[in-house]
Amino acid sequence: MKKYSALQQISLWWYRTFDINGFIFYSLKTFGKLYRFTFYIFLTLGIFAFMFFIGKIININNLVVEEELVAIINNLCYFILITGTLLTGLIVSYEFIIEEDMDNYLMQRRSQKDAIMLNKKQWWRLRNMHFLVRLAIYLILYLILRYVLIKTSLLAFVDTY
């Protein structure tokens, strides 16, 4: 499998996780570079304009008397604005993989996952962990179960009224 840069890996993660059928990716791929960049700019500006337009229409200071509620609503609006900007940034990150053959990449990824499953090399299997990690897991489980059993036996034999 080809070695990808960090930004390409972020783009590939976004593609695998949220754009599963590739609708956004293949829609952007059909446009030219100039149209894609104008789309990115207008998408970002549109999110900012929408949030500030909503902020001007709904004047929170006149509706709510309590300052704490005004602060919470303002912070929620900023959170939505930042989240929208980050999602736009993830869509813009498609520009790093726009020339890649995604069908080939997904097929290689699927065959790699199948090989891992077939050989039972998953990271969460205890036999694939280091001896000291397994020992720590067993020790923690033992101490938790011992604590639970001691507490339940005390509650069973001692009158708690």
mmCIF file of C-alpha atoms in Angstrom:
data_model
loop_
_atom_site.group_PDB
_atom_site.id
_atom_site.type_symbol
_atom_site.label_atom_id
_atom_site.label_comp_id
_atom_site.label_asym_id
_atom_site.label_seq_id
_atom_site.Cartn_x
_atom_site.Cartn_y
_atom_site.Cartn_z
ATOM 1 C CA MET A 1 0.000 0.000 0.000
ATOM 2 C CA LYS A 2 1.218 3.474 -0.871
ATOM 3 C CA LYS A 3 2.598 5.751 1.855
ATOM 4 C CA TYR A 4 0.363 8.780 2.417
ATOM 5 C CA SER A 5 1.130 12.112 4.067
ATOM 6 C CA ALA A 6 -0.680 13.219 7.221
ATOM 7 C CA LEU A 7 -3.131 15.448 5.326
ATOM 8 C CA GLN A 8 -3.868 12.663 2.867
ATOM 9 C CA GLN A 9 -4.524 10.284 5.756
ATOM 10 C CA ILE A 10 -6.969 12.785 7.263
ATOM 11 C CA SER A 11 -8.721 13.021 3.905
ATOM 12 C CA LEU A 12 -8.838 9.253 3.551
ATOM 13 C CA TRP A 13 -10.217 8.918 7.093
ATOM 14 C CA TRP A 14 -12.947 11.446 6.252
ATOM 15 C CA TYR A 15 -13.720 9.539 3.052
ATOM 16 C CA ARG A 16 -13.910 6.142 4.823
ATOM 17 C CA THR A 17 -15.883 7.422 7.807
ATOM 18 C CA PHE A 18 -18.404 9.977 6.590
ATOM 19 C CA ASP A 19 -18.436 9.953 2.798
ATOM 20 C CA ILE A 20 -18.876 6.195 2.538
ATOM 21 C CA ASN A 21 -20.436 6.095 -0.913
ATOM 22 C CA GLY A 22 -18.139 8.860 -2.203
ATOM 23 C CA PHE A 23 -20.897 11.286 -3.163
ATOM 24 C CA ILE A 24 -19.045 14.444 -2.087
ATOM 25 C CA PHE A 25 -15.683 13.194 -3.367
ATOM 26 C CA TYR A 26 -16.881 12.229 -6.837
ATOM 27 C CA SER A 27 -19.043 15.352 -7.088
ATOM 28 C CA LEU A 28 -16.026 17.542 -6.396
ATOM 29 C CA LYS A 29 -13.819 15.477 -8.689
ATOM 30 C CA THR A 30 -15.999 16.263 -11.709
ATOM 31 C CA PHE A 31 -15.386 20.018 -11.358
ATOM 32 C CA GLY A 32 -12.258 21.824 -12.416
ATOM 33 C CA LYS A 33 -9.751 23.148 -9.899
ATOM 34 C CA LEU A 34 -10.967 26.755 -10.144
ATOM 35 C CA TYR A 35 -14.587 25.759 -9.538
ATOM 36 C CA ARG A 36 -13.619 23.568 -6.591
ATOM 37 C CA PHE A 37 -11.688 26.375 -4.912
ATOM 38 C CA THR A 38 -14.496 28.872 -5.428
ATOM 39 C CA PHE A 39 -16.876 26.303 -3.946
ATOM 40 C CA TYR A 40 -14.615 25.946 -0.885
ATOM 41 C CA ILE A 41 -14.410 29.712 -0.421
ATOM 42 C CA PHE A 42 -18.152 30.244 -0.823
ATOM 43 C CA LEU A 43 -18.924 27.326 1.498
ATOM 44 C CA THR A 44 -16.795 28.807 4.270
ATOM 45 C CA LEU A 45 -18.123 32.324 3.737
ATOM 46 C CA GLY A 46 -21.668 30.985 3.549
ATOM 47 C CA ILE A 47 -21.364 29.302 6.936
ATOM 48 C CA PHE A 48 -19.988 32.480 8.520
ATOM 49 C CA ALA A 49 -22.635 34.664 6.875
ATOM 50 C CA PHE A 50 -25.439 32.288 7.898
ATOM 51 C CA MET A 51 -24.336 32.245 11.530
ATOM 52 C CA PHE A 52 -23.974 36.018 11.744
ATOM 53 C CA PHE A 53 -27.288 36.521 9.924
ATOM 54 C CA ILE A 54 -29.028 34.233 12.431
ATOM 55 C CA GLY A 55 -27.271 36.122 15.231
ATOM 56 C CA LYS A 56 -28.613 39.439 13.955
ATOM 57 C CA ILE A 57 -32.164 38.163 13.463
ATOM 58 C CA ILE A 58 -32.383 36.588 16.904
ATOM 59 C CA ASN A 59 -31.215 39.261 19.298
ATOM 60 C CA ILE A 60 -30.563 37.153 22.373
ATOM 61 C CA ASN A 61 -29.956 40.079 24.693
ATOM 62 C CA ASN A 62 -33.549 41.344 24.240
ATOM 63 C CA LEU A 63 -35.141 37.906 24.595
ATOM 64 C CA VAL A 64 -33.403 36.635 27.709
ATOM 65 C CA VAL A 65 -32.837 38.480 30.941
ATOM 66 C CA GLU A 66 -30.345 36.097 32.552
ATOM 67 C CA GLU A 67 -26.752 36.686 31.536
ATOM 68 C CA GLU A 68 -25.751 33.050 32.060
ATOM 69 C CA LEU A 69 -28.281 31.848 29.493
ATOM 70 C CA VAL A 70 -27.087 34.488 27.026
ATOM 71 C CA ALA A 71 -23.504 33.268 27.487
ATOM 72 C CA ILE A 72 -24.561 29.634 26.981
ATOM 73 C CA ILE A 73 -26.457 30.457 23.773
ATOM 74 C CA ASN A 74 -23.553 32.554 22.453
ATOM 75 C CA ASN A 75 -21.107 29.745 23.189
ATOM 76 C CA LEU A 76 -23.429 27.277 21.443
ATOM 77 C CA CYS A 77 -23.492 29.525 18.364
ATOM 78 C CA TYR A 78 -19.698 29.751 18.372
ATOM 79 C CA PHE A 79 -19.490 25.976 18.735
ATOM 80 C CA ILE A 80 -21.746 25.504 15.701
ATOM 81 C CA LEU A 81 -19.666 28.026 13.759
ATOM 82 C CA ILE A 82 -16.370 26.320 14.628
ATOM 83 C CA THR A 83 -17.797 22.869 13.887
ATOM 84 C CA GLY A 84 -19.056 24.026 10.498
ATOM 85 C CA THR A 85 -15.680 25.526 9.705
ATOM 86 C CA LEU A 86 -13.887 22.316 10.667
ATOM 87 C CA LEU A 87 -16.246 20.234 8.543
ATOM 88 C CA THR A 88 -15.604 22.603 5.663
ATOM 89 C CA GLY A 89 -11.889 22.126 6.247
ATOM 90 C CA LEU A 90 -12.339 18.377 6.050
ATOM 91 C CA ILE A 91 -14.176 18.757 2.750
ATOM 92 C CA VAL A 92 -11.345 20.989 1.524
ATOM 93 C CA SER A 93 -8.882 18.255 2.539
ATOM 94 C CA TYR A 94 -10.275 16.190 -0.351
ATOM 95 C CA GLU A 95 -8.032 18.344 -2.522
ATOM 96 C CA PHE A 96 -5.054 16.296 -1.308
ATOM 97 C CA ILE A 97 -6.492 13.019 -2.631
ATOM 98 C CA ILE A 98 -8.502 14.255 -5.597
ATOM 99 C CA GLU A 99 -6.181 12.493 -8.080
ATOM 100 C CA GLU A 100 -6.148 9.158 -6.211
ATOM 101 C CA ASP A 101 -7.948 6.052 -7.438
ATOM 102 C CA MET A 102 -10.327 5.556 -4.518
ATOM 103 C CA ASP A 103 -11.784 2.253 -5.744
ATOM 104 C CA ASN A 104 -8.304 0.728 -5.828
ATOM 105 C CA TYR A 105 -7.498 2.204 -2.412
ATOM 106 C CA LEU A 106 -10.680 0.810 -0.851
ATOM 107 C CA MET A 107 -10.043 -2.610 -2.393
ATOM 108 C CA GLN A 108 -6.488 -2.668 -0.976
ATOM 109 C CA ARG A 109 -7.760 -1.520 2.399
ATOM 110 C CA ARG A 110 -10.435 -4.222 2.443
ATOM 111 C CA SER A 111 -7.939 -6.951 1.500
ATOM 112 C CA GLN A 112 -5.572 -5.716 4.220
ATOM 113 C CA LYS A 113 -8.373 -5.866 6.820
ATOM 114 C CA ASP A 114 -9.377 -9.344 5.645
ATOM 115 C CA ALA A 115 -5.774 -10.545 5.998
ATOM 116 C CA ILE A 116 -5.610 -9.161 9.535
ATOM 117 C CA MET A 117 -8.892 -10.861 10.451
ATOM 118 C CA LEU A 118 -7.836 -14.148 8.815
ATOM 119 C CA ASN A 119 -4.515 -14.242 10.666
ATOM 120 C CA LYS A 120 -6.144 -13.041 13.906
ATOM 121 C CA LYS A 121 -3.745 -10.111 14.325
ATOM 122 C CA GLN A 122 -6.211 -7.611 15.777
ATOM 123 C CA TRP A 123 -4.715 -5.290 18.408
ATOM 124 C CA TRP A 124 -7.386 -6.071 20.986
ATOM 125 C CA ARG A 125 -6.699 -9.824 21.129
ATOM 126 C CA LEU A 126 -4.894 -10.737 24.307
ATOM 127 C CA ARG A 127 -2.520 -13.115 22.559
ATOM 128 C CA ASN A 128 -1.235 -10.228 20.410
ATOM 129 C CA MET A 129 -0.456 -8.046 23.412
ATOM 130 C CA HIS A 130 2.817 -7.899 25.284
ATOM 131 C CA PHE A 131 3.092 -10.155 28.322
ATOM 132 C CA LEU A 132 3.215 -7.244 30.794
ATOM 133 C CA VAL A 133 0.089 -5.634 29.298
ATOM 134 C CA ARG A 134 -1.803 -8.921 29.669
ATOM 135 C CA LEU A 135 -0.523 -9.257 33.219
ATOM 136 C CA ALA A 136 -1.708 -5.718 34.047
ATOM 137 C CA ILE A 137 -5.166 -6.418 32.575
ATOM 138 C CA TYR A 138 -5.517 -9.659 34.520
ATOM 139 C CA LEU A 139 -4.314 -7.995 37.729
ATOM 140 C CA ILE A 140 -6.747 -5.096 37.378
ATOM 141 C CA LEU A 141 -9.652 -7.460 36.692
ATOM 142 C CA TYR A 142 -8.676 -9.588 39.669
ATOM 143 C CA LEU A 143 -8.517 -6.585 42.005
ATOM 144 C CA ILE A 144 -11.874 -5.235 40.804
ATOM 145 C CA LEU A 145 -13.604 -8.595 41.203
ATOM 146 C CA ARG A 146 -12.000 -9.121 44.625
ATOM 147 C CA TYR A 147 -13.166 -5.672 45.754
ATOM 148 C CA VAL A 148 -16.716 -6.321 44.507
ATOM 149 C CA LEU A 149 -16.864 -9.735 46.168
ATOM 150 C CA ILE A 150 -15.557 -8.396 49.495
ATOM 151 C CA LYS A 151 -18.046 -5.527 49.492
ATOM 152 C CA THR A 152 -21.004 -7.771 48.587
ATOM 153 C CA SER A 153 -20.039 -10.347 51.213
ATOM 154 C CA LEU A 154 -19.809 -7.601 53.841
ATOM 155 C CA LEU A 155 -23.202 -6.300 52.832
ATOM 156 C CA ALA A 156 -24.638 -9.798 52.958
ATOM 157 C CA PHE A 157 -23.371 -10.602 56.452
ATOM 158 C CA VAL A 158 -23.600 -7.212 58.121
ATOM 159 C CA ASP A 159 -26.899 -5.614 59.012
ATOM 160 C CA THR A 160 -26.979 -2.294 57.121
ATOM 161 C CA TYR A 161 -30.143 -0.829 58.653
#
